[in-house]
Short mmCIF file of C-alpha atoms and ligand atoms in Angstrom, two decimals:
data_model
loop_
_atom_site.label_atom_id
_atom_site.label_comp_id
_atom_site.label_asym_id
_atom_site.label_seq_id
_atom_site.Cartn_x
_atom_site.Cartn_y
_atom_site.Cartn_z
CA MET J 1 139.09 52.91 95.60
CA GLY J 2 139.98 49.60 97.33
CA LYS J 3 139.75 46.16 95.82
CA PRO J 4 136.40 45.23 97.42
CA ASN J 5 134.88 48.35 95.90
CA ILE J 6 136.14 47.45 92.45
CA CYS J 7 134.68 43.95 92.85
CA ARG J 8 131.39 45.43 93.89
CA LEU J 9 131.44 47.78 90.90
CA PHE J 10 131.99 44.83 88.58
CA LEU J 11 129.19 42.91 90.21
CA VAL J 12 126.85 45.87 89.77
CA LEU J 13 127.87 46.22 86.12
CA ILE J 14 127.33 42.53 85.44
CA LEU J 15 123.98 42.52 87.22
CA SER J 16 122.75 45.60 85.36
CA TYR J 17 123.94 44.09 82.09
CA LEU J 18 122.08 40.85 82.83
CA SER J 19 118.94 42.66 83.85
CA ASP J 20 119.07 44.85 80.69
CA ARG J 21 119.34 41.68 78.71
CA ALA J 22 116.48 40.05 80.57
CA ASN J 23 114.37 43.13 79.93
CA GLY J 24 115.16 42.81 76.27
CA ARG J 25 116.69 46.29 76.15
CA VAL J 26 119.87 45.03 74.52
CA ASN J 27 118.84 43.13 71.47
CA PHE J 28 122.04 41.59 70.14
CA LYS J 29 120.31 40.08 67.15
CA GLU J 30 119.11 43.49 66.06
CA ILE J 31 122.54 45.00 66.71
CA ASP J 32 124.37 42.33 64.76
CA ALA J 33 121.97 42.67 61.83
CA LYS J 34 122.55 46.43 61.79
CA LEU J 35 126.35 45.97 61.95
CA LYS J 36 126.22 43.53 59.08
CA GLN J 37 124.25 46.04 57.03
CA LEU J 38 126.55 48.98 57.91
CA ASN J 39 129.96 47.33 57.58
CA LYS J 40 130.83 46.09 54.12
CA PRO J 41 133.48 43.42 53.44
CA ALA J 42 136.93 45.04 53.39
CA VAL J 43 139.64 44.58 50.78
CA LYS J 44 142.11 46.00 53.30
CA THR J 45 141.79 47.18 56.90
CA ILE J 46 143.70 50.05 58.49
CA GLN J 47 144.02 50.41 62.27
CA SER J 48 144.28 54.12 63.05
CA GLU J 49 146.23 55.49 66.05
CA ASP J 50 143.08 57.19 67.33
CA GLY J 51 141.27 53.87 67.70
CA ASP J 52 139.26 54.05 64.47
CA ILE J 53 139.24 51.10 62.11
CA ILE J 54 139.14 52.07 58.46
CA ASP J 55 137.87 49.45 56.00
CA CYS J 56 138.86 49.88 52.35
CA VAL J 57 135.71 48.70 50.57
CA ASP J 58 135.21 48.00 46.86
CA ILE J 59 133.72 51.24 45.47
CA TYR J 60 130.79 49.28 43.96
CA LYS J 61 130.02 47.58 47.31
CA GLN J 62 129.57 50.84 49.26
CA PRO J 63 126.36 51.49 51.25
CA ALA J 64 124.81 53.70 48.50
CA PHE J 65 124.17 50.59 46.44
CA ASP J 66 121.83 49.21 49.12
CA ASN J 67 119.42 51.95 48.04
CA PRO J 68 116.85 50.39 45.66
CA THR J 69 116.79 53.55 43.50
CA LEU J 70 120.57 53.33 43.03
CA LYS J 71 120.76 49.64 42.10
CA ASN J 72 121.83 50.40 38.53
CA HIS J 73 123.60 53.64 39.31
CA VAL J 74 126.78 54.17 37.31
CA ILE J 75 129.36 55.96 39.42
CA GLN J 76 130.30 59.39 38.13
CA VAL J 77 134.08 59.40 38.38
CA LYS J 78 134.56 63.15 38.37
CA PRO J 79 132.46 66.30 38.02
CA SER J 80 131.66 67.50 34.50
CA PHE J 81 132.03 71.16 35.44
CA ASP J 82 134.88 73.35 36.42
CA ILE J 83 134.38 76.04 39.00
CA LYS J 84 136.84 78.85 38.84
CA GLU J 85 138.19 78.93 42.37
CA GLU J 86 140.50 81.88 42.20
CA LYS J 87 142.87 81.87 45.15
CA SER J 88 141.85 84.96 47.01
CA SER J 89 144.61 87.54 47.07
CA THR J 90 143.67 88.45 50.62
CA GLU J 91 144.58 84.91 51.74
CA ASN J 92 145.73 85.26 55.32
CA GLU J 93 149.15 83.67 55.52
CA SER J 94 148.75 83.14 59.24
CA SER J 95 146.06 80.48 58.62
CA LYS J 96 146.86 76.98 57.48
CA LEU J 97 144.93 74.49 55.48
CA VAL J 98 143.97 71.27 57.26
CA ILE J 99 143.10 68.27 55.22
CA SER J 100 144.95 65.64 57.24
CA GLN J 101 142.97 62.88 58.82
CA THR J 102 144.55 60.90 61.66
CA TRP J 103 144.08 57.47 60.03
CA GLN J 104 146.10 58.52 56.97
CA ARG J 105 149.31 58.08 59.02
CA SER J 106 148.61 54.35 59.28
CA GLY J 107 148.07 53.48 55.63
CA SER J 108 146.09 54.20 52.49
CA CYS J 109 143.31 52.57 50.52
CA PRO J 110 144.05 51.02 47.11
CA GLU J 111 142.53 52.45 43.91
CA GLY J 112 139.02 51.16 43.30
CA THR J 113 138.20 51.14 47.02
CA ILE J 114 136.93 53.80 49.41
CA PRO J 115 137.75 54.21 53.13
CA ILE J 116 134.82 53.59 55.48
CA ARG J 117 135.03 54.13 59.23
CA ARG J 118 133.92 50.85 60.81
CA ILE J 119 130.92 50.94 63.17
CA ARG J 120 131.36 48.78 66.25
CA ARG J 121 128.96 47.06 68.56
CA GLU J 122 129.70 49.55 71.35
CA ASP J 123 128.69 52.40 69.03
CA LEU J 124 125.23 50.88 68.69
CA LEU J 125 125.01 50.07 72.41
CA ARG J 126 125.35 53.79 73.22
CA VAL J 127 122.24 54.91 71.33
CA ASP J 128 118.61 54.88 72.44
CA SER J 129 117.26 53.73 69.11
CA ILE J 130 119.09 51.60 66.58
CA ASP J 131 116.70 52.78 63.89
CA ARG J 132 117.84 56.35 64.41
CA PHE J 133 121.54 55.48 64.70
CA GLY J 134 123.71 57.97 62.82
CA ARG J 135 121.01 60.58 62.27
CA LYS J 136 120.47 64.09 63.49
CA PRO J 137 117.52 64.39 65.86
CA ARG J 138 114.25 65.45 64.26
CA GLU J 139 114.06 69.19 63.81
CA ILE J 140 111.16 70.17 66.06
CA VAL J 141 109.93 73.71 66.49
CA SER J 142 108.52 74.66 69.83
CA LYS J 143 104.89 75.79 70.15
CA SER J 144 105.25 77.03 73.71
CA SER J 145 108.62 78.69 73.70
CA THR J 146 110.54 79.55 76.84
CA THR J 147 113.09 81.47 74.76
CA ASN J 148 113.55 85.00 75.98
CA HIS J 149 113.14 86.96 72.76
CA SER J 150 115.07 89.92 74.07
CA TYR J 151 118.16 87.65 74.01
CA SER J 152 117.72 86.65 70.39
CA HIS J 153 119.02 88.25 67.21
CA PHE J 154 116.43 87.59 64.57
CA PRO J 155 116.99 87.92 60.88
CA LEU J 156 115.95 91.07 59.06
CA ILE J 157 114.74 90.30 55.57
CA ASN J 158 114.16 93.41 53.45
CA ASN J 159 113.78 95.44 56.67
CA THR J 160 111.20 93.05 58.07
CA ASN J 161 112.11 91.23 61.23
CA ILE J 162 111.45 87.54 60.74
CA ILE J 163 110.93 85.59 63.94
CA PRO J 164 111.70 81.97 63.16
CA PRO J 165 109.96 79.44 65.40
CA PRO J 166 112.36 78.34 68.15
CA LEU J 167 114.05 75.00 67.60
CA VAL J 168 113.77 72.50 70.42
CA ASN J 169 116.99 71.03 71.87
CA GLN J 170 119.30 73.17 69.78
CA SER J 171 120.79 76.62 69.61
CA VAL J 172 121.93 78.30 66.40
CA ALA J 173 124.32 81.05 65.28
CA MET J 174 124.13 81.26 61.50
CA LEU J 175 124.72 83.40 58.47
CA PHE J 176 122.26 82.65 55.67
CA THR J 177 121.09 83.71 52.25
CA LEU J 178 117.84 83.12 50.37
CA GLY J 179 117.33 82.93 46.62
CA SER J 180 115.89 80.82 43.88
CA ASN J 181 118.85 79.40 42.05
CA PHE J 182 121.83 78.43 44.16
CA ILE J 183 123.67 75.44 42.76
CA GLY J 184 126.65 75.59 45.07
CA ALA J 185 128.06 77.01 48.27
CA LYS J 186 131.46 77.12 49.87
CA GLY J 187 133.39 78.41 52.86
CA ASP J 188 136.67 77.89 54.71
CA ILE J 189 135.75 76.62 58.17
CA ASN J 190 138.14 77.31 61.06
CA VAL J 191 138.78 74.08 63.01
CA TRP J 192 138.51 73.86 66.81
CA ASN J 193 137.83 71.28 69.48
CA PRO J 194 135.25 72.82 71.81
CA ARG J 195 134.52 71.22 75.16
CA LEU J 196 131.11 69.70 75.75
CA SER J 197 129.57 68.99 79.12
CA SER J 198 129.50 65.39 80.25
CA ARG J 199 126.00 64.77 78.91
CA SER J 200 126.24 62.26 76.14
CA GLN J 201 123.38 63.45 73.93
CA GLU J 202 125.13 66.75 73.20
CA PHE J 203 126.95 67.60 70.02
CA THR J 204 128.24 70.68 68.30
CA THR J 205 128.83 71.47 64.62
CA ALA J 206 130.47 74.12 62.45
CA GLN J 207 129.07 73.61 59.00
CA ILE J 208 127.50 74.58 55.69
CA PHE J 209 123.86 73.71 54.89
CA VAL J 210 122.41 73.67 51.38
CA LYS J 211 118.61 73.45 51.67
CA SER J 212 115.39 73.46 49.73
CA GLY J 213 111.86 72.36 50.35
CA PRO J 214 108.24 73.29 50.80
CA GLY J 215 106.80 74.71 54.02
CA ASP J 216 108.67 73.51 57.07
CA VAL J 217 109.81 70.22 55.56
CA PHE J 218 113.26 70.63 54.10
CA GLU J 219 115.82 68.71 52.12
CA SER J 220 119.42 69.39 53.12
CA LEU J 221 123.02 68.64 52.20
CA GLU J 222 125.48 69.36 54.96
CA SER J 223 129.15 69.15 55.77
CA GLY J 224 131.64 70.55 58.27
CA TRP J 225 133.24 69.47 61.51
CA THR J 226 131.58 68.12 64.62
CA VAL J 227 132.33 66.93 68.15
CA PHE J 228 129.77 64.22 68.82
CA PRO J 229 130.75 61.69 71.53
CA ASN J 230 127.59 59.63 71.38
CA LEU J 231 127.98 58.95 67.67
CA TYR J 232 131.77 58.61 67.38
CA GLY J 233 132.74 57.38 70.86
CA ASP J 234 135.25 60.14 71.59
CA ARG J 235 135.59 63.92 71.78
CA ARG J 236 137.77 64.46 68.72
CA THR J 237 136.94 66.97 66.00
CA ARG J 238 135.65 65.02 63.02
CA PHE J 239 134.82 65.78 59.39
CA PHE J 240 131.19 64.90 58.70
CA THR J 241 128.49 64.92 56.05
CA HIS J 242 124.74 64.66 56.53
CA TRP J 243 121.67 64.71 54.32
CA THR J 244 117.89 64.36 54.63
CA VAL J 245 114.82 64.76 52.43
CA ASN J 246 112.33 65.29 55.28
CA SER J 247 113.83 67.43 58.05
CA TYR J 248 115.63 64.38 59.55
CA SER J 249 112.36 62.66 60.39
CA SER J 250 112.92 59.38 58.56
CA THR J 251 115.59 59.82 55.87
CA GLY J 252 119.28 60.54 55.63
CA CYS J 253 122.16 60.26 58.06
CA PHE J 254 125.68 61.26 58.96
CA ASP J 255 128.52 60.00 56.77
CA LEU J 256 127.91 56.54 55.28
CA ASN J 257 125.58 55.32 58.04
CA CYS J 258 122.79 54.84 55.51
CA ASP J 259 122.47 54.43 51.75
CA GLY J 260 122.65 57.68 49.80
CA PHE J 261 126.02 59.38 49.47
CA VAL J 262 128.27 57.97 46.75
CA HIS J 263 131.87 58.11 47.93
CA THR J 264 134.57 58.32 45.25
CA ASN J 265 137.79 59.50 46.90
CA PRO J 266 140.12 56.80 48.32
CA GLN J 267 142.03 59.34 50.45
CA ILE J 268 139.29 60.95 52.56
CA ALA J 269 137.10 59.10 55.08
CA LEU J 270 133.77 60.52 56.22
CA GLY J 271 133.54 60.78 60.02
CA ALA J 272 137.32 60.61 60.46
CA ALA J 273 139.17 62.75 63.02
CA VAL J 274 140.96 65.76 61.52
CA GLU J 275 144.16 67.35 62.73
CA PRO J 276 145.60 69.66 63.76
CA VAL J 277 143.04 71.92 65.44
CA SER J 278 143.50 75.64 66.11
CA THR J 279 144.71 77.02 69.42
CA GLN J 280 143.93 80.30 71.07
CA ARG J 281 146.22 83.01 69.64
CA GLY J 282 148.20 80.16 68.07
CA GLU J 283 148.07 78.63 64.59
CA GLN J 284 144.68 78.87 62.91
CA TYR J 285 143.66 75.88 60.79
CA TYR J 286 140.73 75.64 58.41
CA ILE J 287 139.00 73.21 56.08
CA PRO J 288 137.90 74.49 52.67
CA LEU J 289 134.50 72.95 51.95
CA GLY J 290 132.29 73.22 48.91
CA ILE J 291 129.01 71.62 47.81
CA TYR J 292 128.30 72.01 44.08
CA MET J 293 125.58 70.70 41.81
CA ASP J 294 126.78 69.23 38.54
CA PRO J 295 124.38 70.85 36.01
CA THR J 296 124.73 67.87 33.66
CA SER J 297 124.29 64.90 36.01
CA ILE J 298 122.37 66.81 38.75
CA ASN J 299 124.63 65.15 41.32
CA TRP J 300 125.73 67.35 44.25
CA TRP J 301 129.51 67.07 44.65
CA LEU J 302 131.28 67.54 47.97
CA LYS J 303 134.76 69.05 47.96
CA TYR J 304 136.91 68.77 51.09
CA GLY J 305 140.16 70.57 50.53
CA ASP J 306 141.22 72.04 47.23
CA ASP J 307 141.80 68.94 45.15
CA THR J 308 139.84 65.83 44.28
CA PRO J 309 136.15 65.83 45.31
CA THR J 310 135.14 63.40 48.06
CA GLY J 311 131.97 62.09 46.41
CA TYR J 312 128.40 63.18 45.69
CA TRP J 313 124.75 62.97 46.65
CA PRO J 314 122.86 61.64 43.60
CA GLY J 315 120.23 64.12 42.42
CA THR J 316 117.69 61.30 42.17
CA LEU J 317 117.44 61.25 46.00
CA PHE J 318 115.77 64.67 45.98
CA SER J 319 112.50 66.29 44.89
CA PHE J 320 113.58 69.92 45.32
CA LEU J 321 117.37 69.75 45.40
CA ASN J 322 117.17 68.10 41.98
CA HIS J 323 117.09 71.57 40.45
CA SER J 324 118.63 74.12 42.83
CA SER J 325 118.80 75.24 46.43
CA THR J 326 116.85 78.15 47.91
CA LEU J 327 118.55 78.53 51.29
CA VAL J 328 122.22 78.32 52.24
CA GLU J 329 123.44 78.58 55.85
CA TRP J 330 126.93 78.86 57.33
CA GLY J 331 127.72 78.66 61.04
CA GLY J 332 127.28 76.68 64.22
CA ARG J 333 124.66 74.61 65.95
CA LEU J 334 124.71 73.22 69.45
CA TYR J 335 122.42 70.27 70.11
CA SER J 336 121.49 69.65 73.74
CA PRO J 337 118.36 69.05 75.81
CA ASN J 338 119.72 71.79 78.07
CA VAL J 339 119.41 74.89 75.91
CA LYS J 340 116.66 77.51 76.19
CA LYS J 341 115.97 76.38 79.73
CA PRO J 342 116.35 79.10 82.32
CA HIS J 343 118.83 78.21 85.11
CA HIS J 344 119.96 74.89 83.63
CA HIS J 345 121.80 75.95 80.51
CA THR J 346 124.49 73.61 79.27
CA LYS J 347 128.18 74.62 79.38
CA ALA J 348 128.76 72.95 76.03
CA GLY J 349 130.67 75.08 73.55
CA MET J 350 129.92 76.17 70.00
CA GLY J 351 132.77 77.14 67.65
CA SER J 352 135.89 77.68 69.76
CA ARG J 353 133.80 78.35 72.91
CA HIS J 354 134.71 82.03 72.58
CA PHE J 355 132.13 84.63 71.65
CA ALA J 356 132.21 85.97 68.12
CA SER J 357 133.40 89.37 69.37
CA ALA J 358 136.76 87.80 70.36
CA SER J 359 137.40 87.65 66.57
CA TYR J 360 140.47 86.26 64.78
CA GLY J 361 142.69 83.88 66.74
CA LYS J 362 140.07 83.24 69.44
CA ALA J 363 136.61 82.99 67.86
CA CYS J 364 135.71 80.40 65.23
CA PHE J 365 135.35 81.85 61.73
CA ILE J 366 134.09 80.92 58.28
CA ARG J 367 135.52 82.96 55.42
CA ASN J 368 135.73 82.94 51.65
CA ILE J 369 131.99 82.44 51.86
CA ALA J 370 130.47 82.13 48.40
CA ILE J 371 127.52 80.79 46.48
CA VAL J 372 127.32 79.57 42.88
CA ASP J 373 124.39 80.28 40.57
CA PHE J 374 123.83 79.14 36.99
CA SER J 375 126.57 81.50 35.79
CA MET J 376 128.90 78.90 37.45
CA ALA J 377 130.96 81.60 39.13
CA LEU J 378 131.64 81.82 42.86
CA LYS J 379 130.50 85.05 44.47
CA TYR J 380 129.58 86.48 47.86
CA PRO J 381 125.77 86.39 48.18
CA ASP J 382 123.95 89.59 47.12
CA TRP J 383 122.11 89.50 50.39
CA VAL J 384 122.84 87.82 53.75
CA GLY J 385 120.99 87.64 57.06
CA THR J 386 122.11 86.46 60.48
CA TRP J 387 120.29 84.44 63.10
CA ALA J 388 121.30 83.64 66.68
CA ASP J 389 118.55 82.47 68.99
CA GLU J 390 120.49 82.60 72.28
CA PHE J 391 122.85 85.47 71.62
CA ASN J 392 124.03 85.62 75.25
CA CYS J 393 125.07 81.97 75.07
CA TYR J 394 126.27 81.69 71.43
CA SER J 395 126.86 84.88 69.49
CA LEU J 396 127.75 85.91 65.95
CA TYR J 397 129.46 88.76 64.16
CA ASN J 398 129.59 89.22 60.40
CA ASP J 399 132.71 91.27 59.73
CA GLN J 400 131.95 92.93 56.39
CA GLN J 401 135.29 94.66 55.89
CA THR J 402 137.29 93.95 52.70
CA SER J 403 136.68 90.21 52.41
CA PRO J 404 133.83 89.27 54.77
CA VAL J 405 134.49 86.90 57.68
CA PHE J 406 131.71 85.36 59.74
CA TYR J 407 132.51 84.71 63.41
CA PHE J 408 130.26 82.63 65.66
CA GLY J 409 130.21 80.60 68.87
CA GLY J 410 130.25 80.83 72.62
CA PRO J 411 130.63 79.01 75.92
CA GLY J 412 127.01 78.26 76.75
CA ARG J 413 126.32 78.90 80.42
CA ASN J 414 127.85 82.13 81.78
CA PRO J 415 126.56 84.97 83.97
CA ASP J 416 124.46 86.29 81.05
CA CYS J 417 123.22 82.84 80.03
CA LEU J 418 122.01 80.81 82.96
C1 NAG G 1 144.85 87.84 59.48
O1 NAG G 1 145.68 87.49 60.55
C2 NAG G 1 145.96 88.53 61.47
C3 NAG G 1 146.81 87.97 62.58
O2 NAG G 1 148.00 87.50 62.09
C4 NAG G 1 144.68 89.11 62.04
O3 NAG G 1 144.97 90.21 62.87
C5 NAG G 1 143.77 89.52 60.93
O4 NAG G 1 142.53 89.95 61.47
C6 NAG G 1 143.54 88.38 59.98
N1 NAG G 1 142.68 88.79 58.90
C7 NAG G 1 141.64 88.08 58.47
C8 NAG G 1 140.88 88.66 57.35
O5 NAG G 1 141.33 87.00 58.95
C1 NAG G 2 114.45 88.66 79.15
O1 NAG G 2 115.73 89.29 79.10
C2 NAG G 2 115.73 90.67 79.51
C3 NAG G 2 117.16 91.17 79.42
O2 NAG G 2 117.59 91.23 78.11
C4 NAG G 2 115.23 90.77 80.94
O3 NAG G 2 115.13 92.17 81.29
C5 NAG G 2 113.84 90.14 81.05
O4 NAG G 2 113.43 90.14 82.40
C6 NAG G 2 113.89 88.69 80.55
N1 NAG G 2 112.56 88.13 80.57
C7 NAG G 2 112.29 86.91 81.11
C8 NAG G 2 110.86 86.47 81.02
O5 NAG G 2 113.15 86.21 81.60
C1 NAG G 3 114.08 91.88 48.86
O1 NAG G 3 113.52 92.85 48.03
C2 NAG G 3 114.04 92.86 46.69
C3 NAG G 3 113.45 94.02 45.94
O2 NAG G 3 112.06 94.12 46.19
C4 NAG G 3 113.72 91.51 46.02
O3 NAG G 3 114.27 91.47 44.73
C5 NAG G 3 114.35 90.40 46.87
O4 NAG G 3 114.00 89.15 46.32
C6 NAG G 3 113.86 90.47 48.30
N1 NAG G 3 114.61 89.50 49.08
C7 NAG G 3 114.04 88.59 49.84
C8 NAG G 3 114.95 87.65 50.52
O5 NAG G 3 112.82 88.51 49.98
C1 NAG G 4 112.57 66.78 40.61
O1 NAG G 4 111.81 65.81 41.31
C2 NAG G 4 110.40 66.03 41.23
C3 NAG G 4 109.72 65.01 42.12
O2 NAG G 4 110.29 63.75 41.98
C4 NAG G 4 109.96 65.94 39.78
O3 NAG G 4 108.57 66.21 39.67
C5 NAG G 4 110.73 66.98 38.94
O4 NAG G 4 110.44 66.84 37.58
C6 NAG G 4 112.24 66.79 39.15
N1 NAG G 4 112.94 67.89 38.48
C7 NAG G 4 114.03 67.70 37.74
C8 NAG G 4 114.65 68.92 37.14
O5 NAG G 4 114.51 66.60 37.55
C1 NAG G 5 114.71 66.98 73.68
O1 NAG G 5 115.65 66.18 74.40
C2 NAG G 5 115.06 65.39 75.44
C3 NAG G 5 116.19 64.69 76.17
O2 NAG G 5 116.97 63.93 75.30
C4 NAG G 5 114.06 64.42 74.86
O3 NAG G 5 113.45 63.69 75.90
C5 NAG G 5 113.01 65.19 74.08
O4 NAG G 5 112.14 64.30 73.44
C6 NAG G 5 113.66 66.08 73.03
N1 NAG G 5 112.63 66.88 72.41
C7 NAG G 5 112.41 66.86 71.09
C8 NAG G 5 111.26 67.68 70.63
O5 NAG G 5 113.12 66.25 70.32
#
């Protein structure tokens, strides 16, 4: 590209910026107000090599305290329960624990503060709606489905095939269990960095869901890893949390982008890039994740790694998850406007981008899957079902031998998924 072309490009950019502004599409006042609300005054600031800025914020000035119902909340310093997490004897030595976050190489937060990933103006300029910044899209089920049911693997519950309504703009490959009294769930999630297509609205997750709720409105607590360029501004694999009390329609968010989650651990930042990631037939890395309700305080604790918990969702946020969970899911989701559309399927990957049948070393896995009930012991669920709604695009395989391992994922578009 010659110099005149570059000048012309600049001119076009400036003109389109000015016209956006004239049309009122970029409302800097609104953006600055949102930034002020999201970013709390820092005691110390850490510039991470990956471009993130981590603010160490006084633990009592974190976003949770903007929530009117948490105004007088006293922070619970540590859980009041002890879950016996026996190291499984079948631990595969060829897999390695990953709890490192890139920013940790550049410094640490002092006691009494928590690390918060700073949101920048450009992060808000990327999104369509500032109100919905940092949230999962609403979970909409399709009335007129174009899904080809012969491609789907629907759950069998007590020998009855359940056909869940197809979700719009997302594809799933999940293992799940139903019950009346789950108060915890865990799993070791294999870490990868799948490629997405260039479309910016797409994102992919490998995660655990703890859910409850009436009818088709659910409350959920979620954590895992994601690649989500539109939210984070890059294609790194990041540790995330999310919650909602109404199927993402008007409550909850990723990480600390709204008031709710109470963060307690000065060493772990929500939304931070994790490293290293697994490579095909190379080292396999995983994150041990657990979500456990404290039966005394009714707070739901999040554990990332084997040591100190990261923080908790206060039980007072919930109307159903203030007692127990009735549905737990493990696996992957791929969010894109270009799923379930014949001939235009996205090439975005779920898991490692390999199909589940590729198994260990190539396909993404979750293992040491367990739930907790009121006996406070971890155990594999009595009953599990699987659900993949575009099996030819994103598949699953629940390997039930010795200690069960759940594999899931796929490449999206391929000759069997157009
Ligand atoms: C453990 O690792 C080996 C490769 O070193 C693999 O063949 C095997 O399937 C793995 N087992 C489990 C349970 O992941
Ligand atoms: C659905 O998929 C099957 C192959 O599994 C194919 O035979 C059938 O024609 C497809 N139906 C539609 C409407 O695309
Ligand atoms: C399946 O059937 C058994 C026995 O009737 C029952 O206890 C269990 O709750 C059922 N499971 C589900 C998920 O409906
Ligand atoms: C949970 O919340 C609902 C609605 O706010 C309330 O009616 C119920 O008593 C609560 N349950 C517990 C165990 O706190
Ligand atoms: C699906 O995604 C497209 C493109 O982003 C959007 O226009 C549409 O509203 C979405 N549908 C639903 C039901 O969210």
